Amino acid sequence: MRDNLLLRAAAAKVISRPNYDDMFASSALSGFADGLPSNEVVDKGNIGLKPFKATQAEIGLEWYFNSESLAAATYFVKHISSFVTSEQLLDQSIGIVDPDTGEDNWTVSTKKNGSGGYIQGVELQLQSNFETGLGYAVNYTFSDSSAPAHYYPDQIGVFSDSSKHTVNLVSYYETDAFFARLAYNWRSEYMIRELPGYYGNREHQDYATVDLSSAYHVTDYLAVTFEVVNLFAEDSIQLGVASQSADVKPEFKNNYPVFSAKGEARYKLGVALRF
């Protein structure tokens, strides 16, 4: 193609080993005698877990409309033949009575392999800078993921940690002596899947942060830095969204507010020395 227009394509088969923590044959108890009733969990490993396997491909077009500017679009697709998920059984007797409830009533959780599913989407990118030192970068990703719902206790047929929409906006100003960067990051709702206790399968609501980082070079060897994380103190809100028929605790169904964390802005002032 033309010197400033590139077409890229790639395809691969990928494999990733299971987490070793999920393959231990031993069992671990959580929620025992912790003062919180009805959160008793037995977590078991599975030595027979198979690795994550997928076939993936992408094709992208890149336009370099000047020496330091880029506009690009990429389509990607991933077919997943094997992945690791969880399996749980509620109200199980294991021969141990929890003093918080006086009952032998546990949720037994283990890992297993699932098969099938896909992820496909589009990524759009635009970035440029100017002779004044100002610059920007914009990125948007649409990702449509689907996994067999029966492999998840919540019966939600999407892969964990997968947001349908992701947006990143960055602006910056840079000179020989000073640098400042302001970044806005937003993602739509996504599933979090952990142990099936009180923080088990839940949906994290859409979440955005604004972060600032800057540095002033006093000399060639000394710089003063200033950073702000989560400038507008965005809260983290997570809901139980499992269907009524799902084999999970009631707290993980019908948009029940499972977890909420009040956001905090964090400020950091520092000095950097270079020898």
Tab-separated table of C-alpha atoms in Angstrom:
chain	number	residue	atom	x	y	z
A	1	MET	CA	0.000	0.000	0.000
A	2	ARG	CA	1.074	3.671	0.128
A	3	ASP	CA	3.959	4.723	2.381
A	4	ASN	CA	1.600	6.311	4.919
A	5	LEU	CA	-1.093	3.594	4.762
A	6	LEU	CA	-0.478	0.129	6.167
A	7	LEU	CA	-2.626	-2.994	6.208
A	8	ARG	CA	-1.729	-5.513	8.903
A	9	ALA	CA	-3.089	-9.015	9.476
A	10	ALA	CA	-2.224	-11.758	11.964
A	11	ALA	CA	-3.521	-15.151	13.026
A	12	ALA	CA	-2.402	-17.513	15.763
A	13	LYS	CA	-3.290	-20.398	18.017
A	14	VAL	CA	-2.608	-19.516	21.649
A	15	ILE	CA	-2.353	-21.528	24.846
A	16	SER	CA	-2.050	-20.526	28.502
A	17	ARG	CA	-1.513	-22.790	31.488
A	18	PRO	CA	-4.125	-22.874	34.270
A	19	ASN	CA	-3.349	-20.987	37.461
A	20	TYR	CA	-1.303	-23.301	39.683
A	21	ASP	CA	-3.357	-22.217	42.714
A	22	ASP	CA	-6.416	-23.754	41.029
A	23	MET	CA	-4.678	-27.121	40.568
A	24	PHE	CA	-3.726	-27.919	44.176
A	25	ALA	CA	-5.436	-31.109	45.339
A	26	SER	CA	-5.920	-29.752	48.874
A	27	SER	CA	-9.019	-27.917	50.133
A	28	ALA	CA	-9.241	-24.550	51.874
A	29	LEU	CA	-11.970	-23.297	54.228
A	30	SER	CA	-13.128	-19.690	54.312
A	31	GLY	CA	-15.794	-18.083	56.471
A	32	PHE	CA	-15.224	-20.479	59.391
A	33	ALA	CA	-15.750	-18.806	62.802
A	34	ASP	CA	-15.287	-15.326	61.334
A	35	GLY	CA	-18.383	-13.799	62.929
A	36	LEU	CA	-20.311	-13.693	59.644
A	37	PRO	CA	-22.930	-16.415	59.243
A	38	SER	CA	-23.825	-18.075	55.932
A	39	ASN	CA	-20.536	-17.368	54.151
A	40	GLU	CA	-18.907	-20.770	54.705
A	41	VAL	CA	-17.020	-21.993	51.621
A	42	VAL	CA	-14.842	-25.010	50.838
A	43	ASP	CA	-12.559	-24.265	47.905
A	44	LYS	CA	-11.096	-27.332	46.184
A	45	GLY	CA	-8.416	-27.541	43.535
A	46	ASN	CA	-8.626	-29.606	40.370
A	47	ILE	CA	-5.429	-31.340	39.231
A	48	GLY	CA	-7.072	-32.238	35.924
A	49	LEU	CA	-7.512	-28.696	34.607
A	50	LYS	CA	-6.638	-28.206	30.949
A	51	PRO	CA	-4.998	-25.037	29.615
A	52	PHE	CA	-6.758	-22.083	28.030
A	53	LYS	CA	-6.781	-22.585	24.242
A	54	ALA	CA	-7.959	-20.259	21.491
A	55	THR	CA	-7.608	-19.487	17.806
A	56	GLN	CA	-7.454	-15.786	17.063
A	57	ALA	CA	-7.040	-13.412	14.129
A	58	GLU	CA	-7.047	-9.690	13.462
A	59	ILE	CA	-6.845	-7.314	10.540
A	60	GLY	CA	-6.131	-3.602	10.816
A	61	LEU	CA	-5.652	-0.513	8.691
A	62	GLU	CA	-3.261	2.241	9.848
A	63	TRP	CA	-3.024	5.730	8.354
A	64	TYR	CA	-0.032	7.886	9.322
A	65	PHE	CA	-1.391	11.259	8.226
A	66	ASN	CA	1.794	13.048	9.306
A	67	SER	CA	5.110	12.053	10.846
A	68	GLU	CA	3.739	11.878	14.422
A	69	SER	CA	0.040	11.155	13.909
A	70	LEU	CA	-1.947	7.964	13.474
A	71	ALA	CA	-5.512	6.886	12.753
A	72	ALA	CA	-6.193	3.151	12.877
A	73	ALA	CA	-9.004	0.613	12.895
A	74	THR	CA	-8.641	-3.068	13.775
A	75	TYR	CA	-11.110	-5.950	13.681
A	76	PHE	CA	-10.322	-8.916	15.945
A	77	VAL	CA	-11.909	-12.298	16.593
A	78	LYS	CA	-11.043	-15.080	19.022
A	79	HIS	CA	-12.646	-18.533	19.121
A	80	ILE	CA	-12.058	-20.209	22.475
A	81	SER	CA	-11.924	-23.985	22.674
A	82	SER	CA	-11.003	-24.344	26.362
A	83	PHE	CA	-11.155	-22.046	29.404
A	84	VAL	CA	-11.243	-22.356	33.196
A	85	THR	CA	-14.403	-21.592	35.141
A	86	SER	CA	-15.889	-22.440	38.531
A	87	GLU	CA	-18.402	-24.978	39.738
A	88	GLN	CA	-20.248	-24.816	43.046
A	89	LEU	CA	-22.687	-26.809	45.134
A	90	LEU	CA	-24.782	-25.077	47.787
A	91	ASP	CA	-25.925	-26.447	51.156
A	92	GLN	CA	-23.387	-29.268	51.411
A	93	SER	CA	-22.518	-31.236	54.558
A	94	ILE	CA	-18.751	-31.818	54.981
A	95	GLY	CA	-18.595	-32.902	58.614
A	96	ILE	CA	-17.556	-29.502	60.023
A	97	VAL	CA	-19.937	-27.328	62.075
A	98	ASP	CA	-19.385	-23.586	61.887
A	99	PRO	CA	-19.844	-21.985	65.331
A	100	ASP	CA	-21.347	-18.873	63.705
A	101	THR	CA	-24.401	-20.847	62.565
A	102	GLY	CA	-24.195	-24.081	64.565
A	103	GLU	CA	-24.722	-25.929	61.273
A	104	ASP	CA	-22.740	-28.096	58.887
A	105	ASN	CA	-23.842	-26.205	55.777
A	106	TRP	CA	-21.217	-25.244	53.208
A	107	THR	CA	-20.817	-24.078	49.635
A	108	VAL	CA	-18.363	-26.396	47.889
A	109	SER	CA	-16.467	-24.686	45.072
A	110	THR	CA	-14.000	-26.067	42.560
A	111	LYS	CA	-12.590	-25.239	39.144
A	112	LYS	CA	-13.438	-26.956	35.880
A	113	ASN	CA	-12.920	-26.528	32.158
A	114	GLY	CA	-15.457	-25.015	29.822
A	115	SER	CA	-15.455	-25.085	26.048
A	116	GLY	CA	-16.836	-22.907	23.293
A	117	GLY	CA	-17.371	-19.180	23.147
A	118	TYR	CA	-15.941	-16.288	21.207
A	119	ILE	CA	-14.769	-12.719	21.490
A	120	GLN	CA	-14.918	-10.330	18.562
A	121	GLY	CA	-14.851	-6.600	18.173
A	122	VAL	CA	-13.354	-3.446	16.753
A	123	GLU	CA	-10.671	-1.107	18.064
A	124	LEU	CA	-10.438	2.503	16.848
A	125	GLN	CA	-7.404	4.677	17.553
A	126	LEU	CA	-6.454	8.293	16.884
A	127	GLN	CA	-3.374	10.098	18.141
A	128	SER	CA	-1.397	13.194	17.233
A	129	ASN	CA	0.760	15.936	18.679
A	130	PHE	CA	1.597	19.507	17.769
A	131	GLU	CA	4.733	21.609	17.618
A	132	THR	CA	3.562	23.494	20.712
A	133	GLY	CA	4.077	20.364	22.841
A	134	LEU	CA	0.380	19.549	23.067
A	135	GLY	CA	-0.833	16.113	22.049
A	136	TYR	CA	-3.681	13.653	22.422
A	137	ALA	CA	-4.561	9.966	22.070
A	138	VAL	CA	-8.065	8.533	21.719
A	139	ASN	CA	-8.941	4.851	21.851
A	140	TYR	CA	-12.306	3.093	21.683
A	141	THR	CA	-12.874	-0.670	21.772
A	142	PHE	CA	-16.096	-2.558	21.172
A	143	SER	CA	-15.866	-6.169	22.328
A	144	ASP	CA	-18.688	-8.669	22.037
A	145	SER	CA	-18.030	-11.812	24.086
A	146	SER	CA	-20.187	-14.877	24.460
A	147	ALA	CA	-19.625	-17.998	26.553
A	148	PRO	CA	-21.983	-20.932	27.251
A	149	ALA	CA	-23.996	-19.722	30.251
A	150	HIS	CA	-24.243	-23.182	31.827
A	151	TYR	CA	-20.507	-23.115	32.612
A	152	TYR	CA	-21.056	-20.294	35.121
A	153	PRO	CA	-23.028	-20.593	38.377
A	154	ASP	CA	-24.640	-17.194	37.685
A	155	GLN	CA	-25.832	-18.358	34.224
A	156	ILE	CA	-24.593	-15.137	32.613
A	157	GLY	CA	-23.196	-16.013	29.179
A	158	VAL	CA	-20.238	-13.612	28.985
A	159	PHE	CA	-16.578	-14.081	29.831
A	160	SER	CA	-15.261	-12.683	33.098
A	161	ASP	CA	-13.740	-9.176	33.098
A	162	SER	CA	-15.039	-8.467	29.580
A	163	SER	CA	-16.612	-5.033	28.991
A	164	LYS	CA	-18.538	-4.376	25.806
A	165	HIS	CA	-17.309	-0.762	25.557
A	166	THR	CA	-13.973	0.747	26.603
A	167	VAL	CA	-12.885	4.360	26.101
A	168	ASN	CA	-9.491	5.959	26.787
A	169	LEU	CA	-8.874	9.676	26.261
A	170	VAL	CA	-5.449	11.160	26.917
A	171	SER	CA	-4.182	14.723	26.511
A	172	TYR	CA	-0.672	15.850	27.334
A	173	TYR	CA	1.694	18.796	27.228
A	174	GLU	CA	5.444	18.278	27.068
A	175	THR	CA	8.467	20.559	26.910
A	176	ASP	CA	12.112	20.041	27.842
A	177	ALA	CA	11.408	21.119	31.427
A	178	PHE	CA	7.767	20.194	32.053
A	179	PHE	CA	5.402	17.290	31.381
A	180	ALA	CA	1.695	16.916	32.232
A	181	ARG	CA	-0.724	14.138	31.274
A	182	LEU	CA	-4.484	13.972	31.882
A	183	ALA	CA	-6.190	10.634	31.215
A	184	TYR	CA	-9.866	9.633	31.209
A	185	ASN	CA	-10.601	5.889	31.272
A	186	TRP	CA	-14.100	4.407	31.122
A	187	ARG	CA	-15.440	0.893	30.711
A	188	SER	CA	-18.977	-0.471	30.649
A	189	GLU	CA	-20.215	-3.119	33.084
A	190	TYR	CA	-18.364	-6.448	33.372
A	191	MET	CA	-18.589	-9.691	35.352
A	192	ILE	CA	-16.265	-10.414	38.296
A	193	ARG	CA	-16.079	-14.075	39.285
A	194	GLU	CA	-14.226	-15.125	42.423
A	195	LEU	CA	-14.916	-17.437	45.338
A	196	PRO	CA	-18.676	-17.957	45.892
A	197	GLY	CA	-18.741	-16.249	49.313
A	198	TYR	CA	-20.146	-12.788	49.868
A	199	TYR	CA	-17.920	-11.457	47.065
A	200	GLY	CA	-18.665	-14.142	44.495
A	201	ASN	CA	-20.053	-13.704	41.000
A	202	ARG	CA	-21.244	-10.133	40.524
A	203	GLU	CA	-21.428	-7.428	37.879
A	204	HIS	CA	-19.241	-4.350	38.266
A	205	GLN	CA	-21.167	-1.346	37.000
A	206	ASP	CA	-19.658	1.007	34.434
A	207	TYR	CA	-16.662	2.771	35.880
A	208	ALA	CA	-14.629	5.849	34.926
A	209	THR	CA	-11.532	7.485	36.357
A	210	VAL	CA	-9.633	10.700	35.619
A	211	ASP	CA	-5.923	10.598	36.444
A	212	LEU	CA	-3.284	13.329	36.314
A	213	SER	CA	0.492	12.975	36.247
A	214	SER	CA	3.081	15.726	35.888
A	215	ALA	CA	6.766	16.418	36.355
A	216	TYR	CA	8.923	19.546	36.424
A	217	HIS	CA	12.653	19.120	35.788
A	218	VAL	CA	14.398	21.590	38.045
A	219	THR	CA	17.796	20.471	36.729
A	220	ASP	CA	19.032	17.650	34.534
A	221	TYR	CA	19.222	15.486	37.657
A	222	LEU	CA	16.299	16.683	39.794
A	223	ALA	CA	12.565	16.604	39.065
A	224	VAL	CA	9.461	17.349	41.144
A	225	THR	CA	6.479	15.090	40.407
A	226	PHE	CA	2.776	15.417	41.172
A	227	GLU	CA	0.124	12.753	40.561
A	228	VAL	CA	-3.611	12.389	41.193
A	229	VAL	CA	-5.437	9.057	40.864
A	230	ASN	CA	-9.231	8.960	40.552
A	231	LEU	CA	-9.513	12.745	40.593
A	232	PHE	CA	-13.322	12.833	40.880
A	233	ALA	CA	-13.524	9.980	43.451
A	234	GLU	CA	-15.574	7.581	41.329
A	235	ASP	CA	-17.383	4.927	43.403
A	236	SER	CA	-17.160	1.185	42.714
A	237	ILE	CA	-20.636	-0.412	42.617
A	238	GLN	CA	-21.210	-4.134	42.073
A	239	LEU	CA	-24.544	-5.961	41.752
A	240	GLY	CA	-25.684	-9.564	41.870
A	241	VAL	CA	-27.312	-10.078	38.471
A	242	ALA	CA	-27.793	-13.852	38.310
A	243	SER	CA	-31.127	-15.164	37.098
A	244	GLN	CA	-33.712	-16.382	39.574
A	245	SER	CA	-33.059	-20.013	38.572
A	246	ALA	CA	-29.261	-19.790	39.036
A	247	ASP	CA	-27.732	-22.026	41.722
A	248	VAL	CA	-26.226	-19.136	43.719
A	249	LYS	CA	-27.047	-17.409	46.977
A	250	PRO	CA	-29.986	-14.944	46.883
A	251	GLU	CA	-27.576	-12.027	47.319
A	252	PHE	CA	-26.234	-12.619	43.800
A	253	LYS	CA	-29.623	-12.379	42.056
A	254	ASN	CA	-32.029	-9.715	40.813
A	255	ASN	CA	-29.637	-6.716	40.863
A	256	TYR	CA	-28.981	-7.066	44.591
A	257	PRO	CA	-26.294	-4.546	45.735
A	258	VAL	CA	-23.534	-6.988	46.661
A	259	PHE	CA	-20.634	-4.598	47.132
A	260	SER	CA	-20.006	-0.858	47.084
A	261	ALA	CA	-16.757	0.998	47.705
A	262	LYS	CA	-16.680	4.768	48.081
A	263	GLY	CA	-14.134	6.210	45.696
A	264	GLU	CA	-11.206	8.231	46.948
A	265	ALA	CA	-8.902	10.619	45.143
A	266	ARG	CA	-5.243	9.940	45.890
A	267	TYR	CA	-2.606	12.663	45.645
A	268	LYS	CA	1.128	12.051	45.439
A	269	LEU	CA	3.916	14.635	45.534
A	270	GLY	CA	7.448	13.422	45.023
A	271	VAL	CA	11.029	14.193	44.113
A	272	ALA	CA	13.001	12.176	41.573
A	273	LEU	CA	16.787	12.118	41.450
A	274	ARG	CA	18.793	10.788	38.521
A	275	PHE	CA	22.474	9.997	38.835
